[in-house]
XYZ file of C-alpha atoms in Angstrom:
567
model
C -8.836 -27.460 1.554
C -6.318 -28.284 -1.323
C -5.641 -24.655 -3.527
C -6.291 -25.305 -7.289
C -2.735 -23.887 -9.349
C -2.438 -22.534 -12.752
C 0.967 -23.842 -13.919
C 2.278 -20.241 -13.753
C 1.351 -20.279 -10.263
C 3.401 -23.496 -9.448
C 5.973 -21.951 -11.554
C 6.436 -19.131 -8.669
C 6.093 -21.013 -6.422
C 8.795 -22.879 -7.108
C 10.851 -19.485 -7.881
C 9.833 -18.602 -4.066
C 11.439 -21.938 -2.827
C 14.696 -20.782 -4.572
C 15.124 -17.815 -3.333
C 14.619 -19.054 0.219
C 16.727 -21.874 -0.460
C 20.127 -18.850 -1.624
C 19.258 -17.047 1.689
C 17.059 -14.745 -0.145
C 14.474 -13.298 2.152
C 11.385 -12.701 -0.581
C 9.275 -10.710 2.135
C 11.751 -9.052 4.355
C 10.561 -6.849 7.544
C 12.410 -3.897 7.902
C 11.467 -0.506 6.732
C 12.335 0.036 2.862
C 13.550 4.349 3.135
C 11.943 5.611 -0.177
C 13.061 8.764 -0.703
C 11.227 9.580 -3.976
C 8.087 9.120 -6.380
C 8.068 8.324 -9.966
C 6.109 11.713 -11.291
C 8.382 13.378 -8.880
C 11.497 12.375 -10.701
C 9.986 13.212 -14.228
C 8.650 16.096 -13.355
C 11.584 17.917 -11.362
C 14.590 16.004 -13.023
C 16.871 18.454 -15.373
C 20.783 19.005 -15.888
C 20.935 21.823 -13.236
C 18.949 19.851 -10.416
C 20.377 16.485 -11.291
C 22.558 16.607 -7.565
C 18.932 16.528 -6.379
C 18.466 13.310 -7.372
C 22.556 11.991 -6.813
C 20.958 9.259 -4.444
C 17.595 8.252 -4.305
C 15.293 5.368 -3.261
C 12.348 3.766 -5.087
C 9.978 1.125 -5.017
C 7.467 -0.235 -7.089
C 5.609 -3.365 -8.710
C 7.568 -4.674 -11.748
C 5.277 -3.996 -14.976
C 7.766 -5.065 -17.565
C 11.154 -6.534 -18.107
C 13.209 -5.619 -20.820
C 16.671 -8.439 -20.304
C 19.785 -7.257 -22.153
C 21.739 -9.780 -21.099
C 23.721 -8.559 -17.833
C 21.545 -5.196 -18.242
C 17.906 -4.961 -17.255
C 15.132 -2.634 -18.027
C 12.693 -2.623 -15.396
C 9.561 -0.468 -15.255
C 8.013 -0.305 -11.986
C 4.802 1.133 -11.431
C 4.489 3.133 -7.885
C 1.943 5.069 -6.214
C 2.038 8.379 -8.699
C 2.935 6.583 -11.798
C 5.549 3.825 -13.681
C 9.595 4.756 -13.434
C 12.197 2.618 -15.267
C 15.578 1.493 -13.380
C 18.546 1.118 -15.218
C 19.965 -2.491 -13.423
C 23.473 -3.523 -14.800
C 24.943 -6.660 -13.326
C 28.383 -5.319 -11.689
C 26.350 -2.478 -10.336
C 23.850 -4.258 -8.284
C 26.760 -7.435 -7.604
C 29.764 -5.918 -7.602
C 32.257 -8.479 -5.804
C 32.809 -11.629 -7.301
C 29.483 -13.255 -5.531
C 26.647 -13.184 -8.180
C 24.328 -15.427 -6.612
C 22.091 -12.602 -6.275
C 21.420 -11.615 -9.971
C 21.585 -15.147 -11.280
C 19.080 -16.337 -8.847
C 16.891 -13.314 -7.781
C 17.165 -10.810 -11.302
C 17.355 -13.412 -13.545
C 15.839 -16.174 -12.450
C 12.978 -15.551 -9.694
C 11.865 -12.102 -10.770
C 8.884 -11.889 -12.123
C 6.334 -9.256 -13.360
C 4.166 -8.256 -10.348
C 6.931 -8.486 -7.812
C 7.826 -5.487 -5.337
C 10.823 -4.383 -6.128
C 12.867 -1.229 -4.137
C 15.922 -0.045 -5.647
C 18.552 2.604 -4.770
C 21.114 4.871 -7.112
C 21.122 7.671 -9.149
C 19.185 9.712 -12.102
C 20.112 10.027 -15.600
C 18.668 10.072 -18.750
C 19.617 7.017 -21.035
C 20.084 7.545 -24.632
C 16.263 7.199 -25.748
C 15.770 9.979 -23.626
C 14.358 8.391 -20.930
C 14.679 9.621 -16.891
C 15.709 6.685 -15.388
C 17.228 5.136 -11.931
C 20.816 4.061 -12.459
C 20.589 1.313 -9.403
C 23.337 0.476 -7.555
C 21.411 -1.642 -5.312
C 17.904 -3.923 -5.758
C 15.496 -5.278 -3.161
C 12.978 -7.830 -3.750
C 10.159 -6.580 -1.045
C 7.518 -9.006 -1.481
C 7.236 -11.831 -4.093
C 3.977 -11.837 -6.536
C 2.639 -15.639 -6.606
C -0.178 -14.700 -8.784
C 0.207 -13.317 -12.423
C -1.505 -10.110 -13.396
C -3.662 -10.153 -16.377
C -1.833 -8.775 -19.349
C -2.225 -5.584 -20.534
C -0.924 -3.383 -23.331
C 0.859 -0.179 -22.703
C 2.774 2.585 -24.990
C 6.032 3.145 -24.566
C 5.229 5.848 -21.498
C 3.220 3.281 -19.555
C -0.356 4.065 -20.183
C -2.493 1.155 -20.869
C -4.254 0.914 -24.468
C -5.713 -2.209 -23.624
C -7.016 -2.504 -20.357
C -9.034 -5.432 -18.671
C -12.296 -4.513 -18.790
C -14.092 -7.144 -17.461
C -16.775 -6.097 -14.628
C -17.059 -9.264 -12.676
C -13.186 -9.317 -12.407
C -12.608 -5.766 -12.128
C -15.129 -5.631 -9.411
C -14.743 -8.389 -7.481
C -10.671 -8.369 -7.480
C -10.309 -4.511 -7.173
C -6.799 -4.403 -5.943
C -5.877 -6.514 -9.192
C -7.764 -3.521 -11.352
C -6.054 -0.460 -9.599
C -2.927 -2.500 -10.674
C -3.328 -2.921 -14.485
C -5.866 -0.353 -15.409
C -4.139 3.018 -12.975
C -6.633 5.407 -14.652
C -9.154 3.457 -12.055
C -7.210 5.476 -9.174
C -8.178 8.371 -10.871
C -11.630 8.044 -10.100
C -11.005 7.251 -6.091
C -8.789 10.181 -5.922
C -11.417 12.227 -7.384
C -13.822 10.804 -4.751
C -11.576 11.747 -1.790
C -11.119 15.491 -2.855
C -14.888 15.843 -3.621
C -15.423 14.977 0.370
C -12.528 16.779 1.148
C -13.942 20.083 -0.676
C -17.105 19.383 1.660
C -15.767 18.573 4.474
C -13.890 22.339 4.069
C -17.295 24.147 2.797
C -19.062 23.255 5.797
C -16.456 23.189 8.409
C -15.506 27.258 7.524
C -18.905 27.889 7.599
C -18.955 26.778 11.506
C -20.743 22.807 10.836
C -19.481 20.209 13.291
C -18.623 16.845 11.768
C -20.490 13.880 14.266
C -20.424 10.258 14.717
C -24.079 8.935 15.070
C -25.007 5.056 15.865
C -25.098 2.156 12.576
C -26.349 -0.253 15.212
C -29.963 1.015 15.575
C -32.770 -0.409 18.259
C -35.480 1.797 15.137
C -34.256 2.196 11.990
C -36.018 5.195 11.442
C -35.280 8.515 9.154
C -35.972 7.258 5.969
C -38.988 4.888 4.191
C -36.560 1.968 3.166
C -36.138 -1.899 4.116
C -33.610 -2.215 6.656
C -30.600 -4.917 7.352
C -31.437 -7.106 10.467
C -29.070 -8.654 13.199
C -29.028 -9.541 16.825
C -27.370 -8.127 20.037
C -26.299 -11.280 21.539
C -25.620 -9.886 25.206
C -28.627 -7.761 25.255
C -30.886 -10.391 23.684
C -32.909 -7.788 21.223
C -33.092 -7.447 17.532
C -30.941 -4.580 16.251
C -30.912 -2.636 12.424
C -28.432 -1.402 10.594
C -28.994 2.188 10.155
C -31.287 3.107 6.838
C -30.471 6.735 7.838
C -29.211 8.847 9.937
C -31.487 11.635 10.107
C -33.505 11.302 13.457
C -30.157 11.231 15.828
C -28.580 14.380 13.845
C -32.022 16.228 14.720
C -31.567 14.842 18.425
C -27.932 16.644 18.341
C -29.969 19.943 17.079
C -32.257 19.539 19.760
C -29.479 19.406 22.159
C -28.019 22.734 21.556
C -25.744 22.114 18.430
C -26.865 24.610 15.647
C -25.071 22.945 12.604
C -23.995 19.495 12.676
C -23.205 16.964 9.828
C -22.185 13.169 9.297
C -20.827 11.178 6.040
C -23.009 8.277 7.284
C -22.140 4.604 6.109
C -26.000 3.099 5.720
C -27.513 -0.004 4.259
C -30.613 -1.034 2.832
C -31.908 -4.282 1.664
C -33.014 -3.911 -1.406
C -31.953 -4.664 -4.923
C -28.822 -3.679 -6.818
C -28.255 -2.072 -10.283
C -26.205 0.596 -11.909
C -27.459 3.589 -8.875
C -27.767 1.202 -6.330
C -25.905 -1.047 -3.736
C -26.897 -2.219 -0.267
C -24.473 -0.140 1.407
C -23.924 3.697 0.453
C -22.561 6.715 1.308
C -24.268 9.813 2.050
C -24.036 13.673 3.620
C -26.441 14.827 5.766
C -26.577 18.264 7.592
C -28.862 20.046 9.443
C -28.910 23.390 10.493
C -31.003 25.407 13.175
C -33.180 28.713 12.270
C -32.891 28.288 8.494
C -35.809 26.889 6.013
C -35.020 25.174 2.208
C -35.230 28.069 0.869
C -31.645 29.252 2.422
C -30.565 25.383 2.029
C -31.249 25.101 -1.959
C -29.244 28.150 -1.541
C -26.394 26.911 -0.460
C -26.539 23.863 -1.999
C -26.034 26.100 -5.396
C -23.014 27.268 -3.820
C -21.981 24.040 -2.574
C -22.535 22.059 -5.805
C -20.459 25.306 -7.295
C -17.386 24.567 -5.462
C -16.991 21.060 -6.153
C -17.385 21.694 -9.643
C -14.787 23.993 -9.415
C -12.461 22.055 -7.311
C -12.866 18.977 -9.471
C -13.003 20.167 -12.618
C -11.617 23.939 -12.600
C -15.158 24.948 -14.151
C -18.714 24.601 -13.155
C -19.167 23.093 -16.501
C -18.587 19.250 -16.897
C -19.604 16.386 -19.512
C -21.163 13.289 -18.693
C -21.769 10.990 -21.799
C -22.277 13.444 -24.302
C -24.315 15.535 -22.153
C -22.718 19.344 -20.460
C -24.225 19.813 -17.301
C -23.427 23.166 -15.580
C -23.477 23.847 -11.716
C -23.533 27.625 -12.058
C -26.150 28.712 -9.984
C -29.197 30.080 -9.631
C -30.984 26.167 -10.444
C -34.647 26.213 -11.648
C -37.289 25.177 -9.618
C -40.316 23.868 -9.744
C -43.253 22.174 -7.977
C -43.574 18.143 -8.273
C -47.030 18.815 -9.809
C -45.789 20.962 -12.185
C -43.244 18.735 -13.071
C -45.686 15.858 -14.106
C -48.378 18.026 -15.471
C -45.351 19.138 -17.610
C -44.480 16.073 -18.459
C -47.813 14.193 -18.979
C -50.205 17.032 -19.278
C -51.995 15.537 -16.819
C -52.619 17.940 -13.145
C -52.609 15.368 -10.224
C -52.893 18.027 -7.759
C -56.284 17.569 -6.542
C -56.451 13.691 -6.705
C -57.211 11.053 -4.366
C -56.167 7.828 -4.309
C -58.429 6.386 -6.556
C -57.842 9.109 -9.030
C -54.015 8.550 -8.783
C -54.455 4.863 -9.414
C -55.985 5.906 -12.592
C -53.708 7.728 -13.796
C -51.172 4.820 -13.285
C -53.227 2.757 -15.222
C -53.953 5.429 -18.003
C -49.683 5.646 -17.746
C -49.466 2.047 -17.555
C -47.657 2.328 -14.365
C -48.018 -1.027 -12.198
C -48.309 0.071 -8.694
C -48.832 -2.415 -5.683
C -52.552 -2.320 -3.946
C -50.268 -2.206 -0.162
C -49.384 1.833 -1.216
C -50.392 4.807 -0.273
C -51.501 8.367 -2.113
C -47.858 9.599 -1.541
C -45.519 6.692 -2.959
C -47.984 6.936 -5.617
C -47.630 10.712 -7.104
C -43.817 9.364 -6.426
C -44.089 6.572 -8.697
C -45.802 8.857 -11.308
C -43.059 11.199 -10.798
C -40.253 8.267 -11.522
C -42.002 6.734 -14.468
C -42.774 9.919 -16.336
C -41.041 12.816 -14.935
C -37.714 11.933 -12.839
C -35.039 11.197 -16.346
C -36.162 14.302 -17.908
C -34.369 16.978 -15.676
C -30.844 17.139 -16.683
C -29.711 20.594 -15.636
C -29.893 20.772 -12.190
C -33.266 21.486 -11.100
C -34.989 21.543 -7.535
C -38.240 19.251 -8.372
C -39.948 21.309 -5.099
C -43.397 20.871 -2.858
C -43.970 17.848 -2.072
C -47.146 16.323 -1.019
C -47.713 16.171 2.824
C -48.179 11.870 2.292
C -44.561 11.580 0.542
C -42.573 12.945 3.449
C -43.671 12.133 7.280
C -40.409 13.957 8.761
C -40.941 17.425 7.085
C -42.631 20.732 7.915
C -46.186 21.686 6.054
C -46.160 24.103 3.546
C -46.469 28.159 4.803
C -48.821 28.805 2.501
C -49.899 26.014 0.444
C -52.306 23.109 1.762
C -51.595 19.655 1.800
C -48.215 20.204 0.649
C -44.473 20.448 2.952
C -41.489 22.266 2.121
C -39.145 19.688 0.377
C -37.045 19.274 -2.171
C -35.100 17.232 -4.385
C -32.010 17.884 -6.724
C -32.316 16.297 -9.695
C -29.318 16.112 -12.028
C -28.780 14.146 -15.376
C -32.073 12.636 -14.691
C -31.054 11.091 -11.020
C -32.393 12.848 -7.570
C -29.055 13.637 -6.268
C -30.290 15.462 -2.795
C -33.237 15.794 -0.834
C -34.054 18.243 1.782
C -36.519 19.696 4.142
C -37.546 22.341 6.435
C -37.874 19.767 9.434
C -40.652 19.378 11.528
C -40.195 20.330 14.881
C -43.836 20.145 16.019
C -44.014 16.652 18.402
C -47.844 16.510 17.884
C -47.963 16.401 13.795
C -45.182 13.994 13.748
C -45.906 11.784 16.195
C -49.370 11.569 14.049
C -47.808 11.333 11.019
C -45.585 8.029 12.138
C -49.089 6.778 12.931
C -49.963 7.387 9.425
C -46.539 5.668 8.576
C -47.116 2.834 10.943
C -51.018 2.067 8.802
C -49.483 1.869 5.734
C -47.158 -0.456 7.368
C -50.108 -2.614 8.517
C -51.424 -2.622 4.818
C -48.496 -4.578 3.666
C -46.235 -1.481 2.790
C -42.292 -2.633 3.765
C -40.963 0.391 2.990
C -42.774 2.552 5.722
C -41.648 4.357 8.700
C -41.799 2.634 12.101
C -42.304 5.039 14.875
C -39.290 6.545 17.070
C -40.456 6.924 20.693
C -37.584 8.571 21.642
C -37.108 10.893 18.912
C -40.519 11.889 19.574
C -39.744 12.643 23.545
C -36.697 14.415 21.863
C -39.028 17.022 20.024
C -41.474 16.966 22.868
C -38.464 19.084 24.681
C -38.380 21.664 21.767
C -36.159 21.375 18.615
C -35.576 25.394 17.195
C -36.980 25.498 13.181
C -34.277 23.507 11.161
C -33.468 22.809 7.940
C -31.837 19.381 6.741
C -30.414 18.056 3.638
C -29.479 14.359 2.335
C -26.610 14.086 -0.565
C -25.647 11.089 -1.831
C -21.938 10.810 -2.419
C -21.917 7.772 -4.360
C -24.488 9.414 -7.254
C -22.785 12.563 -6.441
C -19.219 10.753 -7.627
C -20.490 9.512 -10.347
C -21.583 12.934 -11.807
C -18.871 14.556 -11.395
C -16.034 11.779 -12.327
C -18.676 10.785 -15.893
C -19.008 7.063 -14.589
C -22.352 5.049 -15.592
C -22.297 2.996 -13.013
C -22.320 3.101 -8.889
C -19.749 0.065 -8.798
C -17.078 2.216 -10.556
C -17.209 4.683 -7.463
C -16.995 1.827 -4.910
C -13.817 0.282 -3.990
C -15.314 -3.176 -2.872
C -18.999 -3.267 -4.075
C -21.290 -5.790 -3.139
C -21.422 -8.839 -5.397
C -23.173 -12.255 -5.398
C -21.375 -14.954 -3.646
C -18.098 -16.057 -5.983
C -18.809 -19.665 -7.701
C -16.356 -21.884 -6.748
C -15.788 -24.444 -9.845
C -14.377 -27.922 -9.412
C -12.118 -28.662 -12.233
C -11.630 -31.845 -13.764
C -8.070 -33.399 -14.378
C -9.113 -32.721 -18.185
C -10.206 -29.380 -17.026
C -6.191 -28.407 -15.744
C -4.852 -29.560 -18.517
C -6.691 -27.583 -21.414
C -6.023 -24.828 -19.156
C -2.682 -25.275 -18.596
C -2.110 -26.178 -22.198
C -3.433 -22.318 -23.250
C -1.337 -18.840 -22.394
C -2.432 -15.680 -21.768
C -1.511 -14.301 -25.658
C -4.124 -15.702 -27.834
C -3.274 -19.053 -30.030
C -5.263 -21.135 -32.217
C -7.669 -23.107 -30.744
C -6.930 -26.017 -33.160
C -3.108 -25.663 -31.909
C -4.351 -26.338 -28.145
C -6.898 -28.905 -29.568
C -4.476 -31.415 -30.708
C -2.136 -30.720 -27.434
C -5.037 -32.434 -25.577
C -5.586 -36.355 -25.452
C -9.832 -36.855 -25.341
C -13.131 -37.001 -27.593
C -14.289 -34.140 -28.988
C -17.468 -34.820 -26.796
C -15.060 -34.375 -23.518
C -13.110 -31.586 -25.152
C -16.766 -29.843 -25.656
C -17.925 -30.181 -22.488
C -14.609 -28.794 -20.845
C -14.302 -26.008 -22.830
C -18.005 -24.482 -22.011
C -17.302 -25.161 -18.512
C -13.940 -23.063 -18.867
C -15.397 -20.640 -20.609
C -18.666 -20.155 -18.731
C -16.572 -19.205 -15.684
C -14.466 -17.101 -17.196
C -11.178 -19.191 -17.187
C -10.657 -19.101 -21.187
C -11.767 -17.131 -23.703
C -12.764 -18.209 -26.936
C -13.319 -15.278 -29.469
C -13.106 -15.013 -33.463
C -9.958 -13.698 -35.654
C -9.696 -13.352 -38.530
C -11.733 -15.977 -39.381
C -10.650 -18.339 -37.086
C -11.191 -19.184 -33.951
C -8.594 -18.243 -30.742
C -8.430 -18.911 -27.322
C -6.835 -17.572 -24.248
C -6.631 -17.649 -20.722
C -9.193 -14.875 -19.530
């Protein structure tokens, strides 16, 4: 299949040719020894540790170019931040050989490249720490320009890309021209990290459980489908994985927890994508009482780790983690909200009230996913503090423990934060009897049409019918959770690669290449490209929607008139 080439594509490629041609090795093998990182420098460089820094090694991706003639001013941009070498001719070439600078420095280099360079620190007369290079590397040659961005004088970008469908589907290109992006990832890793240390001093044990499931069980969601090919059975990816973490409990561990990788298949928005992240934990001889507890205390600390306060601001909101949350009862919540007490209701009466709400519910549910919808429609978006929404209805949750004291009810609850459930926990059932009878519950809704429902776990009922001690178990989604505490809308700006509809491939017309090779990526007059391009205005229409409704050009106003670049 023949590769489509912008003309600054071509262009590099023919700079790669070049180089090969001098005996100029544009992806060499052998280890590059960096010795140092661009904050590093900044940060520790000064007159009285300058012999720190006498001979150093960097590397980086070339962001900008300033040519002086037989000086350059490079910035490269490395893992911590952008550094600028100082690259004078003789210094890098020396002897009388200069095949080198003319070909590689000043002819083949190009923003984007990988460049590693060795010397010293100074500070050059603008004030800026700098590497005075004595020698340059190319590591790896860029065949694909970068989108152009605008950055101060220190590096930081004033006019970043922000494009979702490129941004998202080419993430390596983002964490490239808009850095603050690594920000967010960072922040992701030390909010597991902070976990991962909460409940490993506290005596948890991290676990591995199956994604390949013969049940996907543990949760009331549609799962993924595949097929074992040697075994000849139908397999799910796992929705949850609740029901083998209880099997570990009932096997003698007393504290166990996973960062499970599941997948559902259901739709995708700004909270949700197929495949997600969450903690679960479960923990023998304790109820949810003790577990909202320490979920305060948990929520506290990462808070605190993150942000250095257990305040933080998400859109103009300030949501603070210092404990103790409220609490209250789901029907208290929507009587709250609605004035309306669902507590004694049947179904019939619940389907009233979702007409009186105008609430469109299917006819396949049930008496629990309906109190949930009523929750979501009229009560879910209006806790903002943190808030345990507590009690559940025994028909909303087949895997949990009735109520102590209160009929018809179990002993659940959800976190709900900035209006989004955030964790949800039990005190687990542990009697074999009630549950296997409540995944027979699960299993008639099923019949009724419901896709959502349980199926029933044969196994992970023989596992009970052996004795699992009182437990108490918690869900957290890390996705939401990242979100929250790094002020991002969106679930896509918390995943690296998140799941996107199948990329169009356009065929492009030879009229097609040559508007967009005729246009740059600095805006220009779109008269000035018009009358570059030999066809009827008919043709010239038809090319330029097609350009622009995939996202090759860019057509916006300025100042009256009208510009174009490439997007």
């Amino acid at each position: 299949m023949s590769q489509s080439l912008s003309e600054q594509e071509i262009i590099r490629r023919e700079k790669l040719q070049q180089l090969e041609a001098a005996g100029i090795n544009p992806y060499p093998a052998p280890l590059y020894p960096v010795t140092h990182y661009s904050s590093d420098i900044k940060q520790n460089y000064t007159e009285e540790t300058k012999e720190q820094f006498a001979a150093v090694c960097v590397a980086g991706r070339i962001m900008s170019v300033n040519d002086k003639g037989k000086v350059l001013f490079v910035k490269i941009q490395d893992d911590k931040g952008i550094f600028q070498l100082y690259i004078k001719r003789d210094e890098v070439c020396p002897d009388e050989d200069k095949t080198y600078w003319d070909v590689m420095t000043k002819n083949a280099m190009d923003l984007g490249d990988i460049l590693g360079a060795t010397g010293y620190v100074f500070v050059t007369k603008t004030g800026e720490t700098s590497l005075h290079a004595n020698s340059i590397t190319l590591l790896a040659k860029s065949l694909k320009p970068l989108p152009v961005v605008k950055r101060d004088e220190d590096g930081h970008v004033f006019d970043a890309v922000t494009d979702p469908e490129f941004r998202y589907r080419q993430r390596y290109a983002d964490l490239i021209i808009n850095p603050d992006v690594k920000e967010t990832f960072v922040k992701r890793t030390l909010l597991m990290t902070t976990i991962r240390e909460f409940l490993n001093t506290r005596g948890a044990l991290e676990v591995d459980t199956p994604v390949l499931q013969a049940i996907p069980g543990g949760a009331a969601a549609r799962p993924f489908t595949t097929h074992h090919n040697a075994l000849d059975v139908p397999f799910y990816l796992r929705i949850a994985n609740e029901l083998y973490l209880k099997r570990l409990i009932v096997g003698g561990f007393e504290w166990v927890y996973e960062f499970s990788r599941n997948f559902r298949n259901e739709g995708m928005d700004r909270t949700h994508n197929p495949e997600f992240t969450v903690l679960e934990w479960y923990t023998a001889y304790k109820d949810y009482f003790w577990m909202m507890e320490i979920t305060e205390q948990l929520f506290e600390k990462i808070a605190m780790t993150l942000h250095g306060k257990t305040e933080l601001t998400v859109g103009d909101t300030t949501i603070n983690f210092k404990a103790p949350f409220r609490r209250i009862t789901i029907m208290e919540a929507i009587q709250e909200n609605t004035g309306i007490d669902i507590s004694a209701m049947d179904e019939a009466g619940l389907r009233a009230v979702c007409k009186q709400l105008n609430i469109d519910v299917p006819t396949t549910i049930g008496k629990g996913k309906l109190i949930d919808e009523i929750f979501g429609a009229t009560s879910e978006s209006k806790y903002i503090q943190p808030t345990f929404i507590i009690d559940y209805p025994v028909e909303m949750s087949p895997l949990t423990k009735k109520h102590r004291s209160k009929e018809g009810l179990v002993e659940r609850f959800e976190l709900m934060v900035n209006g989004k459930e955030l964790a949800n926990a039990y005190t687990e059932l542990n009697d074999p009897i009630d549950q296997r009878k409540r995944f027979e519950d699960q299993v008639a809704l099923m019949e009724r049409g419901d896709d959502e429902a349980m199926f029933i776990d044969h196994d992970f009922l023989r596992a009970l019918e052996y004795g699992m001690p009182p437990t108490s178990g918690i869900g957290i989604g890390i996705d939401r959770l990242t979100m929250l505490m790094t002020n991002q809308s969106s679930i896509q700006e918390v995943l690296f690669f998140p799941q996107m509809r199948p990329e169009k491939h356009v065929t492009l017309s030879e009229l097609d290449r040559q508007i967009l090779n005729a246009c740059s990526d600095e805006p220009e007059p779109l008269a000035a490209v018009r009358v570059k391009i030999d066809c009827s205005n008919k043709q010239w229409d038809l090319s330029l929607k097609l350009l622009t409704k995939n996202q090759l050009l860019k057509v916006f106003k300025l100042e009256e008139a009208l510009y174009i670049k490439k997007a």
